[in-house]
mmCIF file of C-alpha atoms in Angstrom:
data_model
loop_
_atom_site.group_PDB
_atom_site.id
_atom_site.type_symbol
_atom_site.label_atom_id
_atom_site.label_comp_id
_atom_site.label_asym_id
_atom_site.label_seq_id
_atom_site.Cartn_x
_atom_site.Cartn_y
_atom_site.Cartn_z
ATOM 1 C CA UNK A 1 27.284 -15.888 13.022
ATOM 2 C CA UNK A 2 24.036 -16.920 14.867
ATOM 3 C CA UNK A 3 21.916 -14.149 16.331
ATOM 4 C CA UNK A 4 19.113 -14.967 18.740
ATOM 5 C CA UNK A 5 15.653 -13.289 18.251
ATOM 6 C CA UNK A 6 13.869 -14.916 20.760
ATOM 7 C CA UNK A 7 12.488 -13.651 23.853
ATOM 8 C CA UNK A 8 13.066 -15.522 27.392
ATOM 9 C CA UNK A 9 10.335 -17.781 28.392
ATOM 10 C CA UNK A 10 9.768 -17.227 32.286
ATOM 11 C CA UNK A 11 6.938 -16.825 34.371
ATOM 12 C CA UNK A 12 7.016 -13.176 33.697
ATOM 13 C CA UNK A 13 6.532 -13.514 30.004
ATOM 14 C CA UNK A 14 3.852 -11.191 29.364
ATOM 15 C CA UNK A 15 0.953 -12.870 27.433
ATOM 16 C CA UNK A 16 -1.768 -11.695 25.180
ATOM 17 C CA UNK A 17 -4.626 -10.352 27.262
ATOM 18 C CA UNK A 18 -7.225 -13.327 28.166
ATOM 19 C CA UNK A 19 -4.325 -15.809 27.490
ATOM 20 C CA UNK A 20 -2.880 -18.084 30.314
ATOM 21 C CA UNK A 21 -0.380 -16.810 32.473
ATOM 22 C CA UNK A 22 3.143 -18.750 32.185
ATOM 23 C CA UNK A 23 3.942 -21.120 35.068
ATOM 24 C CA UNK A 24 7.520 -22.337 35.323
ATOM 25 C CA UNK A 25 8.083 -23.991 38.530
ATOM 26 C CA UNK A 26 10.579 -26.179 40.170
ATOM 27 C CA UNK A 27 8.931 -29.705 40.775
ATOM 28 C CA UNK A 28 11.559 -31.604 42.106
ATOM 29 C CA UNK A 29 15.026 -30.990 43.732
ATOM 30 C CA UNK A 30 18.282 -32.428 43.627
ATOM 31 C CA UNK A 31 18.391 -32.144 47.447
ATOM 32 C CA UNK A 32 15.249 -33.765 47.947
ATOM 33 C CA UNK A 33 14.298 -35.865 45.129
ATOM 34 C CA UNK A 34 18.001 -36.709 43.469
ATOM 35 C CA UNK A 35 17.351 -34.777 40.409
ATOM 36 C CA UNK A 36 16.265 -31.243 39.382
ATOM 37 C CA UNK A 37 13.130 -31.065 37.306
ATOM 38 C CA UNK A 38 10.728 -27.915 36.324
ATOM 39 C CA UNK A 39 7.228 -28.288 35.136
ATOM 40 C CA UNK A 40 6.125 -25.625 32.538
ATOM 41 C CA UNK A 41 2.509 -24.435 31.813
ATOM 42 C CA UNK A 42 2.007 -22.070 29.130
ATOM 43 C CA UNK A 43 -0.586 -21.392 25.844
ATOM 44 C CA UNK A 44 1.020 -21.986 22.726
ATOM 45 C CA UNK A 45 1.286 -18.078 22.027
ATOM 46 C CA UNK A 46 3.360 -17.238 24.986
ATOM 47 C CA UNK A 47 6.572 -15.584 24.115
ATOM 48 C CA UNK A 48 8.429 -16.097 20.646
ATOM 49 C CA UNK A 49 6.118 -18.386 18.790
ATOM 50 C CA UNK A 50 4.939 -19.661 15.493
ATOM 51 C CA UNK A 51 1.112 -19.474 14.489
ATOM 52 C CA UNK A 52 0.236 -22.515 11.985
ATOM 53 C CA UNK A 53 -2.913 -22.050 9.799
ATOM 54 C CA UNK A 54 -5.148 -23.952 12.240
ATOM 55 C CA UNK A 55 -4.844 -20.994 14.479
ATOM 56 C CA UNK A 56 -7.546 -18.947 12.884
ATOM 57 C CA UNK A 57 -8.527 -21.098 9.940
ATOM 58 C CA UNK A 58 -10.250 -24.491 9.408
ATOM 59 C CA UNK A 59 -7.192 -26.564 8.684
ATOM 60 C CA UNK A 60 -6.987 -29.516 10.960
ATOM 61 C CA UNK A 61 -3.204 -29.805 10.416
ATOM 62 C CA UNK A 62 -1.602 -29.584 13.549
ATOM 63 C CA UNK A 63 1.801 -27.532 13.809
ATOM 64 C CA UNK A 64 3.878 -30.471 14.660
ATOM 65 C CA UNK A 65 2.510 -32.356 11.259
ATOM 66 C CA UNK A 66 4.263 -29.986 9.065
ATOM 67 C CA UNK A 67 7.968 -30.985 7.636
ATOM 68 C CA UNK A 68 10.585 -28.784 9.476
ATOM 69 C CA UNK A 69 11.825 -27.236 6.477
ATOM 70 C CA UNK A 70 8.596 -25.307 6.854
ATOM 71 C CA UNK A 71 10.515 -23.019 9.597
ATOM 72 C CA UNK A 72 13.841 -22.313 7.990
ATOM 73 C CA UNK A 73 15.328 -20.773 5.167
ATOM 74 C CA UNK A 74 16.615 -17.609 3.605
ATOM 75 C CA UNK A 75 15.254 -14.816 5.031
ATOM 76 C CA UNK A 76 15.530 -10.873 4.601
ATOM 77 C CA UNK A 77 14.598 -8.313 7.248
ATOM 78 C CA UNK A 78 12.294 -5.125 6.164
ATOM 79 C CA UNK A 79 12.980 -1.934 8.213
ATOM 80 C CA UNK A 80 9.799 -0.749 9.291
ATOM 81 C CA UNK A 81 10.667 1.505 12.286
ATOM 82 C CA UNK A 82 8.623 4.537 13.230
ATOM 83 C CA UNK A 83 5.240 3.356 11.345
ATOM 84 C CA UNK A 84 2.128 2.680 12.590
ATOM 85 C CA UNK A 85 1.472 0.484 9.656
ATOM 86 C CA UNK A 86 4.242 -1.157 7.581
ATOM 87 C CA UNK A 87 2.928 -0.753 3.702
ATOM 88 C CA UNK A 88 4.576 -1.433 0.729
ATOM 89 C CA UNK A 89 8.056 0.021 -0.375
ATOM 90 C CA UNK A 90 9.648 -0.073 -3.756
ATOM 91 C CA UNK A 91 13.102 -1.484 -1.542
ATOM 92 C CA UNK A 92 11.145 -4.234 -0.552
ATOM 93 C CA UNK A 93 10.317 -5.900 -3.753
ATOM 94 C CA UNK A 94 13.736 -7.445 -4.023
ATOM 95 C CA UNK A 95 13.328 -8.974 -0.829
ATOM 96 C CA UNK A 96 10.348 -10.767 -1.424
ATOM 97 C CA UNK A 97 11.051 -14.135 -3.146
ATOM 98 C CA UNK A 98 9.070 -17.829 -3.206
ATOM 99 C CA UNK A 99 9.446 -20.051 -0.348
ATOM 100 C CA UNK A 100 11.871 -17.400 1.863
ATOM 101 C CA UNK A 101 11.237 -15.743 4.960
ATOM 102 C CA UNK A 102 10.490 -12.211 5.693
ATOM 103 C CA UNK A 103 11.067 -10.458 8.670
ATOM 104 C CA UNK A 104 9.809 -7.110 9.668
ATOM 105 C CA UNK A 105 12.138 -4.861 12.012
ATOM 106 C CA UNK A 106 9.624 -2.386 14.056
ATOM 107 C CA UNK A 107 11.268 -1.891 16.967
ATOM 108 C CA UNK A 108 8.257 -2.279 19.040
ATOM 109 C CA UNK A 109 9.907 -5.160 21.257
ATOM 110 C CA UNK A 110 11.743 -2.134 23.167
ATOM 111 C CA UNK A 111 7.966 -2.081 25.018
ATOM 112 C CA UNK A 112 7.568 -6.037 25.471
ATOM 113 C CA UNK A 113 7.965 -5.321 29.330
ATOM 114 C CA UNK A 114 5.042 -2.864 28.864
ATOM 115 C CA UNK A 115 1.954 -5.336 28.011
ATOM 116 C CA UNK A 116 -0.449 -2.737 27.908
ATOM 117 C CA UNK A 117 1.486 -0.585 25.247
ATOM 118 C CA UNK A 118 3.026 -3.937 23.829
ATOM 119 C CA UNK A 119 -0.294 -5.747 23.154
ATOM 120 C CA UNK A 120 -2.467 -2.780 22.826
ATOM 121 C CA UNK A 121 -0.694 -0.295 20.533
ATOM 122 C CA UNK A 122 1.406 -2.199 18.208
ATOM 123 C CA UNK A 123 2.240 -1.687 14.729
ATOM 124 C CA UNK A 124 0.775 -3.912 12.090
ATOM 125 C CA UNK A 125 1.286 -4.295 8.348
ATOM 126 C CA UNK A 126 -0.999 -2.840 5.451
ATOM 127 C CA UNK A 127 -3.289 -4.861 3.379
ATOM 128 C CA UNK A 128 -1.306 -3.774 0.477
ATOM 129 C CA UNK A 129 1.934 -5.541 2.110
ATOM 130 C CA UNK A 130 0.168 -8.899 2.917
ATOM 131 C CA UNK A 131 -1.270 -9.225 -0.564
ATOM 132 C CA UNK A 132 2.062 -8.788 -2.028
ATOM 133 C CA UNK A 133 3.668 -11.409 0.290
ATOM 134 C CA UNK A 134 0.877 -13.529 -0.627
ATOM 135 C CA UNK A 135 1.570 -12.840 -4.054
ATOM 136 C CA UNK A 136 5.558 -13.481 -3.569
ATOM 137 C CA UNK A 137 4.770 -16.924 -2.056
ATOM 138 C CA UNK A 138 6.671 -16.427 0.829
ATOM 139 C CA UNK A 139 6.384 -19.248 3.491
ATOM 140 C CA UNK A 140 6.793 -17.479 6.822
ATOM 141 C CA UNK A 141 6.248 -13.683 8.220
ATOM 142 C CA UNK A 142 7.752 -12.612 11.083
ATOM 143 C CA UNK A 143 7.495 -9.621 13.351
ATOM 144 C CA UNK A 144 9.076 -7.888 16.731
ATOM 145 C CA UNK A 145 5.174 -7.534 17.341
ATOM 146 C CA UNK A 146 2.613 -9.732 18.964
ATOM 147 C CA UNK A 147 0.776 -9.712 15.444
ATOM 148 C CA UNK A 148 0.625 -8.261 11.811
ATOM 149 C CA UNK A 149 -2.874 -6.978 12.721
ATOM 150 C CA UNK A 150 -5.441 -6.366 15.356
ATOM 151 C CA UNK A 151 -9.223 -7.785 16.337
ATOM 152 C CA UNK A 152 -10.495 -9.235 14.191
ATOM 153 C CA UNK A 153 -7.497 -10.223 12.604
ATOM 154 C CA UNK A 154 -8.551 -10.560 9.050
ATOM 155 C CA UNK A 155 -5.013 -10.133 7.736
ATOM 156 C CA UNK A 156 -3.945 -13.293 10.367
ATOM 157 C CA UNK A 157 -6.582 -14.827 8.550
ATOM 158 C CA UNK A 158 -5.779 -14.386 5.068
ATOM 159 C CA UNK A 159 -2.109 -14.921 5.590
ATOM 160 C CA UNK A 160 -2.560 -18.189 7.644
ATOM 161 C CA UNK A 161 -5.272 -19.160 4.733
ATOM 162 C CA UNK A 162 -2.452 -18.935 2.177
ATOM 163 C CA UNK A 163 -0.197 -20.996 3.892
ATOM 164 C CA UNK A 164 2.039 -18.356 5.436
ATOM 165 C CA UNK A 165 3.203 -19.298 8.827
ATOM 166 C CA UNK A 166 3.412 -16.162 11.330
ATOM 167 C CA UNK A 167 6.279 -15.786 13.387
ATOM 168 C CA UNK A 168 5.689 -13.425 16.548
ATOM 169 C CA UNK A 169 7.149 -11.694 19.309
ATOM 170 C CA UNK A 170 10.563 -11.538 18.065
ATOM 171 C CA UNK A 171 13.333 -9.339 19.325
ATOM 172 C CA UNK A 172 16.954 -8.056 18.710
ATOM 173 C CA UNK A 173 16.291 -7.579 14.756
ATOM 174 C CA UNK A 174 18.513 -4.592 15.091
ATOM 175 C CA UNK A 175 21.682 -7.056 15.720
ATOM 176 C CA UNK A 176 20.882 -8.446 11.887
ATOM 177 C CA UNK A 177 23.663 -6.628 9.938
ATOM 178 C CA UNK A 178 22.222 -4.822 6.755
ATOM 179 C CA UNK A 179 23.139 -6.271 3.302
ATOM 180 C CA UNK A 180 24.004 -9.516 4.381
ATOM 181 C CA UNK A 181 22.840 -12.874 3.126
ATOM 182 C CA UNK A 182 20.862 -14.398 5.923
ATOM 183 C CA UNK A 183 19.190 -17.639 7.016
ATOM 184 C CA UNK A 184 16.278 -18.076 10.227
ATOM 185 C CA UNK A 185 15.644 -21.195 11.784
ATOM 186 C CA UNK A 186 12.515 -21.178 14.025
ATOM 187 C CA UNK A 187 11.266 -24.766 14.615
ATOM 188 C CA UNK A 188 8.303 -25.358 16.786
ATOM 189 C CA UNK A 189 8.110 -28.370 18.911
ATOM 190 C CA UNK A 190 6.371 -31.473 17.231
ATOM 191 C CA UNK A 191 3.168 -31.108 19.241
ATOM 192 C CA UNK A 192 -0.491 -31.717 17.856
ATOM 193 C CA UNK A 193 -1.711 -27.936 18.415
ATOM 194 C CA UNK A 194 -2.338 -24.734 16.641
ATOM 195 C CA UNK A 195 0.955 -23.093 17.438
ATOM 196 C CA UNK A 196 4.295 -23.581 19.296
ATOM 197 C CA UNK A 197 6.994 -21.711 21.501
ATOM 198 C CA UNK A 198 10.274 -21.678 19.294
ATOM 199 C CA UNK A 199 13.852 -20.332 19.597
ATOM 200 C CA UNK A 200 14.068 -18.417 16.517
ATOM 201 C CA UNK A 201 17.658 -17.505 15.375
ATOM 202 C CA UNK A 202 19.133 -15.904 12.485
ATOM 203 C CA UNK A 203 22.150 -16.859 10.763
ATOM 204 C CA UNK A 204 24.313 -14.933 8.668
ATOM 205 C CA UNK A 205 26.084 -16.322 5.737
ATOM 206 C CA UNK A 206 29.519 -15.188 5.053
ATOM 207 C CA UNK A 207 31.024 -15.571 1.543
ATOM 208 C CA UNK A 208 34.766 -15.498 0.779
ATOM 209 C CA UNK A 209 36.833 -14.517 -2.419
ATOM 210 C CA UNK A 210 36.532 -17.679 -3.920
ATOM 211 C CA UNK A 211 32.649 -17.846 -3.760
ATOM 212 C CA UNK A 212 32.528 -20.539 -0.915
ATOM 213 C CA UNK A 213 29.837 -19.820 1.864
ATOM 214 C CA UNK A 214 31.114 -19.957 5.070
ATOM 215 C CA UNK A 215 28.392 -19.910 7.930
#
């Protein structure tokens, strides 16, 4: 089973205050030009996207220069609904594994169409949880919020500085079934930039009675 965790990218996509608005326009039409074509103008942080270390560290490595394996793998969803700051919980420990992906469900994607609230009062993660994720050597952290922290983005810098990619503006984490083995795929464009829009999806891995995986 494939579960789409991505917001639509349209001309109405809300963007972080100060970022350029998304422009998605028809540049050629079938009747006038013999073919249809659209033009997209957007910052790299519009909609569901991945940040590379270059975004807030002195790394010179663009997101397109990382191997595709950096953006997929086994993942676990941590439930942090109803919390202003997601701190470490003992039940999280088993889910935090080296070279895997952690997704944090806050439910705040419900306010995506209210930019003032979504960008201004979103939940964050605690410094303690950030340290545990770093110690656990995860490779990517995803959230259904615009950021794991707020200005001056100390945790952003710390996580990115420790090689953890940040997958932001997820949605639909509530559709991911609990207690299942999961994989996450969130491939960026092969682009020379600090971040990239992605189509993030989760895949549920089923195992039959013979122990054979069926995806």
